GROMACS .gro file of C-alpha atoms in nm:
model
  286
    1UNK     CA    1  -1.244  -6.369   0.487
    2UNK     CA    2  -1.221  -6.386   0.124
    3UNK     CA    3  -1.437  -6.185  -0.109
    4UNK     CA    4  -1.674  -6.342  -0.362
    5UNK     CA    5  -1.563  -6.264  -0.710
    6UNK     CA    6  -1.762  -6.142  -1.044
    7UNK     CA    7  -1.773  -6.309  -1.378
    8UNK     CA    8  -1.695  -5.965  -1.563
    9UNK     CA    9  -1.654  -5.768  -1.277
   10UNK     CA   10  -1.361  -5.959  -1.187
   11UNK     CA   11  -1.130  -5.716  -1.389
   12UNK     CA   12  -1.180  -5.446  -1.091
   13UNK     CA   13  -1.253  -5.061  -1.070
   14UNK     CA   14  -1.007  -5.002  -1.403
   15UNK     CA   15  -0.992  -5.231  -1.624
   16UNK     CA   16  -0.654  -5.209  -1.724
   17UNK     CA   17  -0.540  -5.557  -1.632
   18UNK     CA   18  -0.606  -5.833  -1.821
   19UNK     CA   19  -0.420  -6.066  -1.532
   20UNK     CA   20  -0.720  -6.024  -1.287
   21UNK     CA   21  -0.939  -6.221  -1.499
   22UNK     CA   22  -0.900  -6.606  -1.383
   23UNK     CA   23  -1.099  -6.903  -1.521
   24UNK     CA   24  -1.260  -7.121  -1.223
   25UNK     CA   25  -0.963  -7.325  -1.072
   26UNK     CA   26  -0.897  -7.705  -1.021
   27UNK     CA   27  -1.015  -7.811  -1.362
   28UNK     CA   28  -0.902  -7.720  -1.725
   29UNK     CA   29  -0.919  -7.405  -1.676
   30UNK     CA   30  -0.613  -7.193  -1.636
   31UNK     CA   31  -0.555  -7.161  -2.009
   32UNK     CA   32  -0.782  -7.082  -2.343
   33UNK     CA   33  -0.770  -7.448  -2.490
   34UNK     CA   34  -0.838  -7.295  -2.829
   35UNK     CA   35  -0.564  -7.084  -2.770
   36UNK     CA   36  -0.735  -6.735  -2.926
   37UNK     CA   37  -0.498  -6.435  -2.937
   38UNK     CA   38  -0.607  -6.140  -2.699
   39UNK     CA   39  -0.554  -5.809  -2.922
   40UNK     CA   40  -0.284  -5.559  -2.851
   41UNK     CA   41  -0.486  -5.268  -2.688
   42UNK     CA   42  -0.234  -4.998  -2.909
   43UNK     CA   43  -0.323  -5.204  -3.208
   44UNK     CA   44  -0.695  -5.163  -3.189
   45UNK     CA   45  -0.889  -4.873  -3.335
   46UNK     CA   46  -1.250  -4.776  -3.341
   47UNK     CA   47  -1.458  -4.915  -3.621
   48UNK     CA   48  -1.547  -4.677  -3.931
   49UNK     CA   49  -1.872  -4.832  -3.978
   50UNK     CA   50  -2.070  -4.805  -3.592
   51UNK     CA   51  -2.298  -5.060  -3.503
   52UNK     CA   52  -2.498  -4.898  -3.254
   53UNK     CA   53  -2.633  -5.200  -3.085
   54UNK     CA   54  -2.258  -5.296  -3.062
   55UNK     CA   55  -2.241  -5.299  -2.721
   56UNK     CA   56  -2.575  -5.473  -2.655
   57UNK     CA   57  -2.433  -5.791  -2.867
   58UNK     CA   58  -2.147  -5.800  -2.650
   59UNK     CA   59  -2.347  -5.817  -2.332
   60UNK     CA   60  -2.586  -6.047  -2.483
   61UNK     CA   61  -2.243  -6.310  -2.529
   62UNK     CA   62  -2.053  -6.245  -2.198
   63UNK     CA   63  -2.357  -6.257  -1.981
   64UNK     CA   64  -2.471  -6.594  -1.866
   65UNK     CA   65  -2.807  -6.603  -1.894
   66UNK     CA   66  -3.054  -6.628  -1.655
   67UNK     CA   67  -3.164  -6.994  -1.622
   68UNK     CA   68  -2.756  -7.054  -1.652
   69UNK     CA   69  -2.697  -6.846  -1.362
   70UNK     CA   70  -2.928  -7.051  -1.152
   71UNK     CA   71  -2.793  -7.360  -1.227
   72UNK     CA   72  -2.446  -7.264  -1.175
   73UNK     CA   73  -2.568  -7.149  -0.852
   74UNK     CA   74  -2.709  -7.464  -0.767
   75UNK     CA   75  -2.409  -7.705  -0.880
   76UNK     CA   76  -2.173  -7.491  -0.711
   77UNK     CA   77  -2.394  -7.472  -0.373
   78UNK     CA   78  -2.437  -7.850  -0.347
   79UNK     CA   79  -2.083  -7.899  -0.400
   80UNK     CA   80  -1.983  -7.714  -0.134
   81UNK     CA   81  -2.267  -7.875   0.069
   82UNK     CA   82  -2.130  -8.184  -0.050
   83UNK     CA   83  -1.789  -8.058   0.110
   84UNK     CA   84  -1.920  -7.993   0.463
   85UNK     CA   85  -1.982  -7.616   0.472
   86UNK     CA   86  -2.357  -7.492   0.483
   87UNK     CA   87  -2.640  -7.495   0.212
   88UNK     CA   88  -2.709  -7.149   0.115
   89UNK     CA   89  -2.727  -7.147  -0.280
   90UNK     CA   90  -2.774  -6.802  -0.325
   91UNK     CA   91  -2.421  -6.748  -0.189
   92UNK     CA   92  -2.270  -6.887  -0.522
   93UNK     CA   93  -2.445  -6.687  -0.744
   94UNK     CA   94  -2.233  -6.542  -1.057
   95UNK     CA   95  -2.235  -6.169  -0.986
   96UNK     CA   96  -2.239  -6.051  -1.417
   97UNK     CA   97  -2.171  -5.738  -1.525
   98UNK     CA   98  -2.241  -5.558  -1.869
   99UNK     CA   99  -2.000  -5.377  -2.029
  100UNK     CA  100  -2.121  -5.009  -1.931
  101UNK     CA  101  -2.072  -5.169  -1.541
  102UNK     CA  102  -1.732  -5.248  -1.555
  103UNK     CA  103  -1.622  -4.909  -1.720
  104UNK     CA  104  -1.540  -4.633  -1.492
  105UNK     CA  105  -1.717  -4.380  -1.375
  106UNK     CA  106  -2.051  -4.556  -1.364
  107UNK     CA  107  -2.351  -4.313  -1.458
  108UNK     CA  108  -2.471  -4.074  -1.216
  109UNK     CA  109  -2.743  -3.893  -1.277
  110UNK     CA  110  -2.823  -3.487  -1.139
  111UNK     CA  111  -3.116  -3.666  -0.933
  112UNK     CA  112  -2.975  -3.954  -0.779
  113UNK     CA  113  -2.671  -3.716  -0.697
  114UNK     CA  114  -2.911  -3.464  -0.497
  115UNK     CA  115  -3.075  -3.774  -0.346
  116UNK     CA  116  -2.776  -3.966  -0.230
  117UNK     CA  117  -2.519  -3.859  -0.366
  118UNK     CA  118  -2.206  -4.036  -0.438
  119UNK     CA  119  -2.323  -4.341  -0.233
  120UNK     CA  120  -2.554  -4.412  -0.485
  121UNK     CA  121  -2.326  -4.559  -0.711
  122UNK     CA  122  -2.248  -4.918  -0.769
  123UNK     CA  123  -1.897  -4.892  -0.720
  124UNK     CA  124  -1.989  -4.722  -0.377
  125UNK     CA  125  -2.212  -4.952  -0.287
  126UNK     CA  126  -1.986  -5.309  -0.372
  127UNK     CA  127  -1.770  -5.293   0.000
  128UNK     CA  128  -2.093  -5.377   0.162
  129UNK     CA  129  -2.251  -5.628  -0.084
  130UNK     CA  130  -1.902  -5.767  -0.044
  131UNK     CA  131  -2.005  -5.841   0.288
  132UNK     CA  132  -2.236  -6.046   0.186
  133UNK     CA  133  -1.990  -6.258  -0.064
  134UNK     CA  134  -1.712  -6.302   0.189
  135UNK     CA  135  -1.597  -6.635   0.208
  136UNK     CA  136  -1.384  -6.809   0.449
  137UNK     CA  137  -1.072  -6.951   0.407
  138UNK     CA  138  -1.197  -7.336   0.433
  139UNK     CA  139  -1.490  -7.190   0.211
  140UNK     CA  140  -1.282  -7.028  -0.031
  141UNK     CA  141  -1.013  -7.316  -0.061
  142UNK     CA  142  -1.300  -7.569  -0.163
  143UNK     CA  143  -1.464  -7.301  -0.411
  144UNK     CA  144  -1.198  -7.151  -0.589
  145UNK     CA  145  -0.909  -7.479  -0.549
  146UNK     CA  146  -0.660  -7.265  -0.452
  147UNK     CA  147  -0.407  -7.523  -0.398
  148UNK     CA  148  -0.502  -7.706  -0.728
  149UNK     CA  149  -0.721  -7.933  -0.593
  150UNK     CA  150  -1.112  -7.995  -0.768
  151UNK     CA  151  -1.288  -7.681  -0.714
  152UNK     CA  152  -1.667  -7.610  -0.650
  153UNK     CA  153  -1.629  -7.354  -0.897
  154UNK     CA  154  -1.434  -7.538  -1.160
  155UNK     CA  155  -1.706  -7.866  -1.141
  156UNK     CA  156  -2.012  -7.643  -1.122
  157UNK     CA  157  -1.925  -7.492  -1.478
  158UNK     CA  158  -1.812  -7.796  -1.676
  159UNK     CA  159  -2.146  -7.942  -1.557
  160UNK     CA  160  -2.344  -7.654  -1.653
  161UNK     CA  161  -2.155  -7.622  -1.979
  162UNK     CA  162  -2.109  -8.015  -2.050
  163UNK     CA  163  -1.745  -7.941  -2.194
  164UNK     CA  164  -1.426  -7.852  -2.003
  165UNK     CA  165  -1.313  -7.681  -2.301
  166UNK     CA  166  -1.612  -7.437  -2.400
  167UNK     CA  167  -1.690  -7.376  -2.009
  168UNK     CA  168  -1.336  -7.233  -2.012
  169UNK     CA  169  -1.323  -7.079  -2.292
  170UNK     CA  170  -1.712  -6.869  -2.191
  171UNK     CA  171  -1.564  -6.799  -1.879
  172UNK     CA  172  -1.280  -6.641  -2.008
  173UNK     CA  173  -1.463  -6.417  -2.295
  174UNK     CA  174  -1.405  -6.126  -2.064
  175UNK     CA  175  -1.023  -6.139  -2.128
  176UNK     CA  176  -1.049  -6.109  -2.516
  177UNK     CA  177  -1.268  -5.831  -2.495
  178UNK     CA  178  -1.076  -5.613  -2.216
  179UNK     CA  179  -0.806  -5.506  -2.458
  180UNK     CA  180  -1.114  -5.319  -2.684
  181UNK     CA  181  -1.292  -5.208  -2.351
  182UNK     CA  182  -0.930  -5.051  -2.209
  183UNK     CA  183  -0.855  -4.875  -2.584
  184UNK     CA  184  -1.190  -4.709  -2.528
  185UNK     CA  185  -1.160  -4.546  -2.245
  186UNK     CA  186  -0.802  -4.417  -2.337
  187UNK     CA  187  -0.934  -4.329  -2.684
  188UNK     CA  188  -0.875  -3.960  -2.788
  189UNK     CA  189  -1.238  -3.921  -2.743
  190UNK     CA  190  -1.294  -4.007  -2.395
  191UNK     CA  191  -0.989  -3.800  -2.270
  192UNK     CA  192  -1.189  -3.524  -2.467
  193UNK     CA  193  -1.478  -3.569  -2.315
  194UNK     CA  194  -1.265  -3.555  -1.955
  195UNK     CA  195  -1.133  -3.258  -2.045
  196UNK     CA  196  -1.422  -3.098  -2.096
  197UNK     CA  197  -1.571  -3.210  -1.817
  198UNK     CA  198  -1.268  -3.076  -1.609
  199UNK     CA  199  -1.343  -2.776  -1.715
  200UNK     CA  200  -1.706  -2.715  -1.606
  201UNK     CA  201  -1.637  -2.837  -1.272
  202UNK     CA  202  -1.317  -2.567  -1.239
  203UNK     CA  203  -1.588  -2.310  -1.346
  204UNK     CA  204  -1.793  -2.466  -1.044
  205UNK     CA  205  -1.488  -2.429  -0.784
  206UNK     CA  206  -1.357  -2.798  -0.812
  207UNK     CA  207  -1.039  -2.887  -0.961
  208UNK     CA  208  -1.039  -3.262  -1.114
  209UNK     CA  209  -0.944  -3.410  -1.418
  210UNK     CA  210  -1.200  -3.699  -1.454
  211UNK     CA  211  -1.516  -3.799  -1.224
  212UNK     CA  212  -1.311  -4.110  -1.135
  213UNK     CA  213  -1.091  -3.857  -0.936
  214UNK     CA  214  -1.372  -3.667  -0.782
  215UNK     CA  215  -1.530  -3.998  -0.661
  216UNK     CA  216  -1.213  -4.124  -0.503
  217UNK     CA  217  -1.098  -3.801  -0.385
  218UNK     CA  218  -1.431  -3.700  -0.183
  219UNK     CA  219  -1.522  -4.079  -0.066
  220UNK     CA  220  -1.670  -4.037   0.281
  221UNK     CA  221  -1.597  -3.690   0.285
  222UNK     CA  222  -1.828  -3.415   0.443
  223UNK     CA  223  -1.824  -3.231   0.077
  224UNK     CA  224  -1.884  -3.548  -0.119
  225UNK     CA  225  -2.281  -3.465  -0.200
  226UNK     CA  226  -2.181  -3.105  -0.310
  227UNK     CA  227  -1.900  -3.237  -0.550
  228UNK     CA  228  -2.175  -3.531  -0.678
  229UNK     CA  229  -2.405  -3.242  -0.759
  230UNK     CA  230  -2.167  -3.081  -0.964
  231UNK     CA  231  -2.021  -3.369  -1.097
  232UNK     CA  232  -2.361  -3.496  -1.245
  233UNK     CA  233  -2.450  -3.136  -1.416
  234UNK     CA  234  -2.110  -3.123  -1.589
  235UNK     CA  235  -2.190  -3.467  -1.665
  236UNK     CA  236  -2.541  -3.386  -1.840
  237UNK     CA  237  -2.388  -3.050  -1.992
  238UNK     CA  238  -2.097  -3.222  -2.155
  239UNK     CA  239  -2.345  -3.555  -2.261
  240UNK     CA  240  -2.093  -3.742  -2.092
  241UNK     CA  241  -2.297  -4.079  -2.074
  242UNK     CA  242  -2.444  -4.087  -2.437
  243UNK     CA  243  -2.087  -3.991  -2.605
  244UNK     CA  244  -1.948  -4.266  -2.391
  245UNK     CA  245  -2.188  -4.494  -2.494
  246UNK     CA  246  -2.105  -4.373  -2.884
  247UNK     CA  247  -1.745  -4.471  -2.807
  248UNK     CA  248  -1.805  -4.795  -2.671
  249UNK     CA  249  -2.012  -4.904  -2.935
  250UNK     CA  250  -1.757  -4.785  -3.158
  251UNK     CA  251  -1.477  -5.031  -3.046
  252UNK     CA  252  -1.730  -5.315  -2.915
  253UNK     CA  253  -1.786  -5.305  -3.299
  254UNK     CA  254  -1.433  -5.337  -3.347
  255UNK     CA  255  -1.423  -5.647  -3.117
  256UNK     CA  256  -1.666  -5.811  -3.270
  257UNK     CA  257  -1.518  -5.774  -3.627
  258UNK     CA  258  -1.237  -5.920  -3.509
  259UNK     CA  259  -1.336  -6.205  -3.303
  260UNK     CA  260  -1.584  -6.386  -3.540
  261UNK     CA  261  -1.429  -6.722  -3.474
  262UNK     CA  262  -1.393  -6.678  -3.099
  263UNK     CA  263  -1.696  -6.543  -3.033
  264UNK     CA  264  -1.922  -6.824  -3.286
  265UNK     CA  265  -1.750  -7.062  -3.040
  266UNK     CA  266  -1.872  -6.904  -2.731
  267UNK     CA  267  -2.205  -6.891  -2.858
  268UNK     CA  268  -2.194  -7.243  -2.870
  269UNK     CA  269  -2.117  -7.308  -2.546
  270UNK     CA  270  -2.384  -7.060  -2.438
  271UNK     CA  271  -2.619  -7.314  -2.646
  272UNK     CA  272  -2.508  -7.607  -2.447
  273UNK     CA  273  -2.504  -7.466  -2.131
  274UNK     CA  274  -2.903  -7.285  -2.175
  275UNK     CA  275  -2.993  -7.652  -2.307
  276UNK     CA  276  -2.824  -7.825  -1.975
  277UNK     CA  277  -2.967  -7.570  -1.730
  278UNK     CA  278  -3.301  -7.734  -1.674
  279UNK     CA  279  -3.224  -8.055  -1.649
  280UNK     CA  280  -2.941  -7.951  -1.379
  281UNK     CA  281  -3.204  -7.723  -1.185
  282UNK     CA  282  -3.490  -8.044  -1.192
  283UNK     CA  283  -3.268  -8.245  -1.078
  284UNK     CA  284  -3.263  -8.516  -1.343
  285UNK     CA  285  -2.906  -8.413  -1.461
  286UNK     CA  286  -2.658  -8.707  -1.450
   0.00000   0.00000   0.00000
């Protein structure tokens, strides 16, 4: 079986690799046509002037829509229909995520830690909605084109998009804006707010230097719950979701200021894709 991937999920628990972000196969796109420069993550620093609604801009770009999702949901489906395997739309959906979603840890809050735990995390939860996404080999082969050939994938978002060029270049937003996302959360401030962290939980009994190591450390683990508990009160008594939220906006401003052109062009093909989408979902698309 082969597992379903996200739009900006794809990048994985860290996202430190800018390699695990591919455009849908089998079409035109396996390179930026426009050929924008991703940033040198050491090169990037956090804007002087914050715009605090920084990161809400960038979500508001990278995340398809709505109306978009469903009709890439239902090209893609009747594509693979159209290939033989069975009609079940809702298997093809886009699974987006913001910005805030693909940084690591993912909030956890003193209550839902005392409810559930770690297990109520997203990241903890994603090997069973994987289930759900796991494709099979014929499945994947016709969806993703891994041997080059015309992909489900590939078709479904230069229909929705009506241009090779700007359907690759939307899919591949994420890429640009890793570099910003990975300076962030290796910023002098965020290993601050670690350390600090760190050292709440040693005055609790628990020796780790980030939550990301408590969560993998404890996973499935007859102490997990306990460690959650703690790790959500250090959390709160350090801030340590607003002050990450403070950095990100910080150098989400920082990628916007420096991706004007890039980003005016994927707004654009956002335009032509939310004009498109109706016409693809009432069938009268040609």
């Amino acid at each position: 079986m082969v597992k379903n991937k996200t739009f900006l999920g794809c990048v994985g628990v860290i996202v430190l690799a800018l390699s695990a972000c591919s455009a849908p196969s089998g079409v035109s796109h396996d390179a930026s046509p426009e050929s924008f420069q991703i940033a040198d993550m050491g090169s990037i620093h956090k804007a002087d002037a914050v715009d605090h609604q920084a990161v809400e801009k960038v979500n508001d770009i990278v995340l398809p829509p709505e109306l978009v999702t469903k009709a890439l949901q239902k090209s893609a489906g009747s594509c693979m229909v159209s290939r033989g395997h069975v009609q079940r739309d809702w298997y093809y959906m886009p699974r987006s995520e913001s910005v805030r979603d693909i940084v690591v840890p993912v909030p956890l809050s003193i209550e839902a830690a005392r409810d559930t735990g770690y297990n109520s995390l997203k990241s903890m939860r994603a090997g069973e909605r994987e289930k759900e996404y796991a494709f099979s080999d014929a499945e994947a082969k016709d969806y993703y084109g891994y041997e080059g050939g015309n992909s489900c994938q590939g078709q479904a978002w230069d229909k929705v998009f009506g241009d090779k060029e700007l359907s690759a270049l939307y899919f591949q937003t994420a890429k640009y804006m890793l570099p910003y996302v990975n300076a962030a959360i290796t910023s002098e401030e965020a290993v601050a707010i670690d350390n600090e962290w760190s050292t709440c939980m040693k005055d609790k009994g628990y020796d780790y230097s980030s939550p990301s190591k408590a969560i993998v450390s404890v996973a499935n683990k007859p102490e997990s719950q306990e460690v959650a508990i703690a790790d959500a009160t250090c959390r709160d008594q350090v801030r340590f979701e607003e002050r990450t939220e403070e950095i990100l906006d910080a150098y989400m401003t920082t990628f916007l200021n420096d991706n004007q052109a890039l980003l005016e062009r994927v707004a654009q093909a956002k335009k032509n894709a939310e004009a498109n989408a109706p016409n693809i979902l009432d069938g009268t698309a040609s």
